[in-house]
Coordinates of C-alpha atoms and ligand atoms in Angstrom, one line a residue:
M1 CA 70.1 -2.0 175.0
A2 CA 73.9 -1.7 175.4
E3 CA 75.3 -2.1 178.9
R4 CA 77.0 1.0 180.2
V5 CA 80.7 1.7 181.1
A6 CA 81.8 4.9 182.7
M7 CA 85.0 6.8 182.1
I8 CA 86.1 8.9 185.0
G9 CA 88.7 11.3 183.5
S10 CA 88.7 11.8 179.7
G11 CA 92.3 12.6 178.9
I12 CA 94.6 10.4 176.8
I13 CA 93.7 7.1 178.4
G14 CA 90.0 7.9 179.2
R15 CA 89.4 8.6 175.5
A16 CA 91.4 5.6 174.3
F17 CA 89.6 3.3 176.7
A18 CA 86.2 4.8 175.7
I19 CA 87.0 3.7 172.1
C20 CA 87.9 0.2 173.3
F21 CA 84.7 -0.2 175.2
S22 CA 82.4 1.3 172.6
R23 CA 84.0 -0.8 169.9
G24 CA 83.3 -3.7 172.2
G25 CA 79.5 -2.9 172.1
Y26 CA 79.2 -0.9 175.3
E27 CA 77.6 2.5 175.9
V28 CA 80.3 4.8 177.3
T29 CA 79.8 7.8 179.5
L30 CA 82.7 10.3 179.7
Y31 CA 83.2 12.5 182.7
D32 CA 86.0 15.0 183.4
P33 CA 86.0 17.8 186.0
T34 CA 87.9 20.2 183.6
D35 CA 85.4 22.2 181.7
G36 CA 84.8 21.1 178.2
V37 CA 87.2 18.2 178.2
A38 CA 84.5 15.4 178.0
E39 CA 82.8 17.3 175.1
K40 CA 86.0 17.9 173.2
A41 CA 86.9 14.2 173.5
I42 CA 84.1 13.5 171.0
P43 CA 85.7 15.0 167.8
L44 CA 89.2 13.8 169.0
M45 CA 87.9 10.2 169.3
R46 CA 86.0 10.4 166.0
E47 CA 89.2 11.0 164.1
T48 CA 90.9 8.0 165.7
V49 CA 87.8 5.8 165.3
A50 CA 87.6 6.7 161.6
D51 CA 91.3 5.6 161.2
L52 CA 90.5 2.4 163.0
E53 CA 87.6 1.7 160.7
Q54 CA 89.7 2.4 157.6
N55 CA 92.2 -0.2 158.9
G56 CA 89.4 -2.8 159.6
L57 CA 90.1 -2.5 163.4
L58 CA 86.6 -1.7 164.6
N59 CA 85.4 -5.3 165.2
G60 CA 83.2 -4.9 162.1
R61 CA 81.5 -1.8 163.4
T62 CA 81.2 1.6 161.8
T63 CA 82.5 4.9 163.0
D64 CA 79.0 6.2 163.4
D65 CA 77.9 3.2 165.4
V66 CA 80.9 3.4 167.8
M67 CA 80.5 7.2 168.2
S68 CA 76.8 7.0 168.7
R69 CA 77.3 5.2 172.0
M70 CA 79.7 7.9 173.5
I71 CA 78.0 10.2 175.9
P72 CA 79.8 13.1 177.6
V73 CA 78.2 14.0 181.0
K74 CA 78.6 16.8 183.5
T75 CA 78.8 14.8 186.8
M76 CA 80.2 11.6 188.1
E77 CA 76.8 10.6 189.3
E78 CA 75.4 10.7 185.8
A79 CA 78.5 8.9 184.5
V80 CA 78.2 5.9 186.8
E81 CA 74.4 5.6 186.8
G82 CA 73.5 2.1 185.7
A83 CA 77.2 1.3 184.9
I84 CA 78.5 -2.3 185.1
H85 CA 82.2 -1.2 184.9
V86 CA 83.8 2.1 185.9
Q87 CA 87.2 3.0 184.6
E88 CA 89.1 5.7 186.5
N89 CA 91.6 7.6 184.3
A90 CA 92.5 10.6 186.5
P91 CA 96.1 11.8 187.1
E92 CA 98.6 9.5 188.8
V93 CA 98.2 11.0 192.3
L94 CA 97.6 8.7 195.3
E95 CA 95.4 11.1 197.3
L96 CA 93.3 11.8 194.2
K97 CA 92.7 8.1 193.5
R98 CA 91.9 7.5 197.2
E99 CA 89.2 10.3 197.2
L100 CA 87.8 9.2 193.8
F101 CA 87.5 5.6 194.8
A102 CA 85.8 6.5 198.1
T103 CA 83.3 8.5 196.1
L104 CA 82.8 5.9 193.4
D105 CA 82.2 3.2 195.9
K106 CA 79.4 5.3 197.3
I107 CA 77.7 6.4 194.1
A108 CA 78.3 3.5 191.6
P109 CA 75.9 0.6 191.4
K110 CA 76.9 -2.0 194.1
D111 CA 77.7 -4.7 191.5
A112 CA 79.8 -2.4 189.2
V113 CA 83.5 -3.2 188.9
L114 CA 85.7 -0.2 189.9
A115 CA 88.9 -0.2 187.9
S116 CA 91.8 2.2 187.8
S117 CA 94.2 2.8 184.9
S118 CA 96.9 3.6 187.4
S119 CA 100.4 3.0 186.0
S120 CA 102.2 2.6 189.3
I121 CA 100.0 3.0 192.4
V122 CA 98.7 -0.4 193.4
T123 CA 95.0 -1.0 194.2
S124 CA 95.6 -1.8 197.9
K125 CA 97.0 1.7 198.4
F126 CA 93.7 3.4 197.8
T127 CA 90.9 0.9 198.4
E128 CA 91.6 -0.8 201.8
E129 CA 88.9 1.1 203.8
L130 CA 86.2 0.7 201.2
E131 CA 83.0 -1.3 201.8
G132 CA 83.2 -2.4 198.2
R133 CA 86.9 -3.1 198.1
H134 CA 86.2 -6.6 196.8
R135 CA 85.3 -5.1 193.4
C136 CA 88.3 -2.8 193.0
M137 CA 91.3 -3.5 190.8
I138 CA 93.8 -2.0 188.4
V139 CA 93.1 -2.5 184.7
H140 CA 96.3 -1.0 183.3
P141 CA 96.5 -0.2 179.5
T142 CA 99.6 0.3 177.3
N143 CA 99.0 3.4 175.2
P144 CA 97.1 3.3 172.9
P145 CA 95.0 0.3 174.0
Y146 CA 92.8 0.3 170.9
V147 CA 95.8 -1.1 169.0
V148 CA 98.1 -2.3 171.8
T149 CA 95.5 -4.6 173.3
I150 CA 97.4 -5.9 176.4
L151 CA 95.6 -5.0 179.7
E152 CA 97.2 -5.8 183.1
L153 CA 94.6 -6.8 185.7
V154 CA 96.1 -6.2 189.1
P155 CA 93.8 -7.1 191.9
A156 CA 94.4 -6.2 195.6
P157 CA 94.7 -9.0 198.1
W158 CA 91.0 -8.4 198.9
T159 CA 89.7 -8.3 195.3
D160 CA 87.1 -11.1 194.7
P161 CA 88.8 -13.5 192.3
E162 CA 85.4 -14.0 190.6
V163 CA 85.2 -10.2 189.9
T164 CA 88.7 -10.3 188.4
Q165 CA 87.9 -13.4 186.2
K166 CA 84.6 -11.9 185.0
T167 CA 86.4 -8.6 184.1
R168 CA 89.0 -10.6 182.2
E169 CA 86.3 -12.4 180.3
R170 CA 84.5 -9.2 179.5
L171 CA 87.7 -7.6 178.2
E172 CA 88.6 -10.6 176.1
A173 CA 85.1 -10.6 174.5
M174 CA 85.9 -7.0 173.4
G175 CA 89.0 -8.2 171.6
M176 CA 91.4 -7.0 174.3
S177 CA 94.3 -9.2 175.6
P178 CA 94.1 -9.2 179.4
I179 CA 96.7 -10.8 181.7
T180 CA 96.1 -11.3 185.4
L181 CA 98.8 -10.6 188.0
H182 CA 98.6 -12.9 191.0
K183 CA 100.0 -10.3 193.3
E184 CA 100.8 -6.6 193.4
V185 CA 104.2 -5.6 192.2
T186 CA 105.8 -2.2 191.4
G187 CA 105.5 -1.4 187.7
F188 CA 103.3 -4.4 187.0
I189 CA 104.7 -6.4 184.0
M190 CA 104.9 -3.9 181.1
N191 CA 107.0 -1.4 183.0
R192 CA 109.1 -4.1 184.6
F193 CA 110.0 -5.3 181.1
Q194 CA 110.6 -1.9 179.7
S195 CA 112.6 -0.5 182.6
P196 CA 115.7 -2.8 182.3
I197 CA 115.7 -2.2 178.5
L198 CA 115.7 1.5 179.0
Q199 CA 118.5 1.2 181.7
E200 CA 120.5 -0.8 179.2
A201 CA 119.9 1.7 176.4
F202 CA 121.3 4.5 178.5
R203 CA 124.2 2.3 179.7
L204 CA 125.3 1.3 176.1
V205 CA 125.3 4.9 175.0
A206 CA 127.1 6.0 178.2
M207 CA 129.7 3.4 177.6
G208 CA 130.3 4.7 174.1
V209 CA 129.3 1.3 172.6
V210 CA 126.7 2.5 170.2
S211 CA 124.8 5.6 169.0
P212 CA 121.3 6.4 170.2
E213 CA 120.0 5.7 166.7
D214 CA 121.6 2.3 166.6
V215 CA 120.2 1.4 170.1
D216 CA 116.7 2.0 168.8
K217 CA 117.4 0.2 165.5
A218 CA 118.8 -2.8 167.4
M219 CA 115.4 -3.1 169.0
S220 CA 113.1 -2.1 166.2
E221 CA 114.8 -4.2 163.5
G222 CA 116.1 -6.8 165.9
I223 CA 114.7 -8.6 168.9
S224 CA 111.3 -6.8 168.8
Q225 CA 110.5 -8.6 165.5
R226 CA 109.8 -11.9 167.3
W227 CA 108.6 -10.3 170.5
S228 CA 105.7 -8.9 168.6
F229 CA 104.1 -12.4 168.5
I230 CA 106.0 -14.6 170.9
G231 CA 107.4 -13.8 174.3
P232 CA 111.0 -14.1 175.7
L233 CA 110.4 -17.5 177.2
E234 CA 109.0 -19.0 174.0
V235 CA 111.9 -17.4 172.0
G236 CA 114.1 -19.6 174.2
D237 CA 112.0 -22.7 173.7
L238 CA 112.2 -22.3 170.0
N239 CA 115.9 -21.4 169.8
A240 CA 117.1 -24.8 171.1
P241 CA 116.5 -28.1 169.2
N242 CA 115.4 -29.8 172.5
G243 CA 113.4 -27.0 173.9
F244 CA 113.4 -24.6 176.8
K245 CA 115.4 -26.5 179.3
E246 CA 118.3 -27.0 176.9
Y247 CA 118.2 -23.3 176.0
A248 CA 118.2 -22.3 179.7
E249 CA 121.2 -24.6 180.5
K250 CA 123.1 -23.4 177.4
Y251 CA 122.7 -19.7 178.0
E252 CA 122.4 -19.3 181.7
A253 CA 126.1 -18.5 182.2
M254 CA 126.2 -15.9 179.5
N255 CA 123.1 -14.2 180.8
R256 CA 124.5 -14.2 184.4
N257 CA 127.7 -12.6 183.2
I258 CA 125.8 -9.8 181.4
A259 CA 123.5 -9.3 184.4
M260 CA 126.6 -8.8 186.6
E261 CA 127.7 -6.0 184.3
Q262 CA 124.3 -4.4 184.5
R263 CA 123.9 -4.0 188.3
D264 CA 124.9 -0.4 188.6
L265 CA 122.3 2.2 187.5
V266 CA 123.2 4.9 185.0
P267 CA 121.7 8.3 186.0
W268 CA 119.3 9.6 183.5
A269 CA 120.8 13.1 183.8
G270 CA 123.7 15.4 183.0
P271 CA 125.8 15.2 179.7
L272 CA 124.4 11.8 178.8
L273 CA 120.8 13.0 178.9
D274 CA 121.8 16.2 177.0
Y275 CA 123.6 14.1 174.4
I276 CA 120.6 11.7 173.7
D277 CA 118.1 14.6 173.7
K278 CA 120.2 16.7 171.3
N279 CA 120.6 13.6 169.0
F280 CA 116.8 13.3 168.9
R281 CA 116.2 16.9 168.2
E282 CA 118.6 16.7 165.3
R283 CA 116.7 13.8 163.9
V284 CA 113.2 15.0 164.8
P285 CA 113.0 18.7 165.3
M286 CA 110.4 19.7 167.9
D287 CA 108.1 21.1 165.2
Q288 CA 107.9 17.6 163.7
H289 CA 107.4 15.8 166.9
K290 CA 103.6 15.6 166.7
A291 CA 103.8 14.3 163.1
R292 CA 106.2 11.6 164.3
Q293 CA 103.7 10.6 167.0
Q294 CA 101.1 10.3 164.3
W295 CA 103.5 8.2 162.2
R296 CA 104.0 5.9 165.2
D297 CA 100.3 5.5 165.6
R298 CA 99.8 4.7 161.9
R299 CA 102.6 2.1 162.1
L300 CA 100.9 0.6 165.2
M301 CA 97.6 0.3 163.3
A302 CA 99.4 -1.4 160.4
L303 CA 101.0 -3.8 162.8
A304 CA 97.6 -4.5 164.5
V305 CA 96.1 -5.2 161.0
H306 CA 99.0 -7.6 160.3
K307 CA 98.7 -9.4 163.6
K308 CA 94.9 -9.8 163.2
W309 CA 95.5 -11.3 159.7
A310 CA 98.4 -13.5 160.9
N311 CA 96.4 -14.8 164.0
E312 CA 93.7 -15.9 161.7
N313 CA 95.7 -17.2 158.7
I314 CA 99.1 -18.5 160.0
K315 CA 98.7 -21.8 161.8
Ligands
LIG401 N1 99.3 8.2 179.1 C1 99.8 6.9 179.2 O1 100.6 6.5 178.3 C2 99.3 6.0 180.2 C3 99.4 4.6 180.1 C4 98.8 3.8 181.0 C5 98.2 4.3 182.2 N2 98.1 5.6 182.4 C6 97.5 6.1 183.6 O2 96.2 6.6 183.2 C7 95.8 7.6 184.1 C8 95.4 8.8 183.3 O3 96.5 9.3 182.5 P1 96.4 10.1 181.2 O4 97.6 10.0 180.5 O5 95.1 9.9 180.5 O6 96.4 11.6 181.8 P2 95.8 13.0 181.2 O7 96.4 14.1 181.9 O8 95.8 12.9 179.7 O9 94.2 12.9 181.7 C9 93.8 13.0 183.0 C10 92.4 13.6 183.0 O10 91.9 13.5 184.3 C11 91.2 14.6 184.6 N3 91.0 14.8 186.0 C12 91.7 15.6 186.9 N4 91.2 15.5 188.1 C13 90.2 14.5 188.1 C14 89.2 14.0 189.0 N5 89.2 14.4 190.3 N6 88.3 13.1 188.5 C15 88.3 12.7 187.3 N7 89.2 13.2 186.3 C16 90.1 14.1 186.7 C17 92.0 15.7 183.9 O11 91.1 16.9 183.7 C18 92.4 15.1 182.7 O12 91.6 15.3 181.6 C19 97.0 7.8 185.1 O13 96.8 7.1 186.2 C20 98.1 7.3 184.3 O14 99.2 6.9 185.1 C21 98.6 6.5 181.4

């Protein structure tokens, strides 16, 4: 019989994580306090799961198989009963996470991992007083995790390293790509990468250097090409004949000079914000926004298909 994983909160991330876990072979219970949300998650997920199957991204499983292990439930107690992993996906509100974890620590099986999808509130802010604080951690996805498989594991200082390691192995076995942070830090890694890029995008437009369209193109047709399969450090290693040290020595001064020009923050407000927003609405009117989101998701699936093929075939 499949082991059970519980989703606490069945919004965007709860549904996406449910797909990842069920695709990984687990039975998934879905709980949400808002009436009807857990039940309505089923047809929404089926649509996505069918797309994943069509793209060969279901780990060889079928839509019916993945969906047959999804169980909407009415109470948190039912959700966590017999669960080996509980994933909390409630809104990003500290007091709410604190209350939820206090409850989950009481009602979940004593050996279940208690994980939060929190994007910015670190584990130590809402688990310190708990008897079971050694089993609590953040497992932070990047949306949508069924195609963008990175997961940031962020333990608190009191999380048992063995629990973190076992969780990492469990997620890897599901085809996810977990990384482990050795200490808590604001924004974890993904947002710390994304934040300076966004700052710079605003700054370049504010300085009149480039249009919003070309900022995005510089990334999508430029440096992101290699970043989709090697990271910024390996880019450096491969861009110098004698490897990373040579690269760092050669480009340190240029990068320091650029960083000195990037120290002042550009406010994301006023005429600059209006200008970028107007530019978007001219390109993608609001009534086409949802279709554009669906296009993005189809592109992400196509990229995931390519990466899967490339990982297996390009040595
Ligand atoms: N959306 C993203 O791109 C993204 C990415 C990574 C992490 N996260 C994080 O995931 C978490 C959930 O975000 P989301 O985007 O799925 O939000 P969402 O608004 O889509 O879903 C939140 C769900 O939680 C439910 N909820 C409200 N109170 C609850 C409670 N007491 N117990 C259980 N569920 C409750 C709501 O009814 C809602 O269905 C947040 O911590 C967020 O920061 C979001």
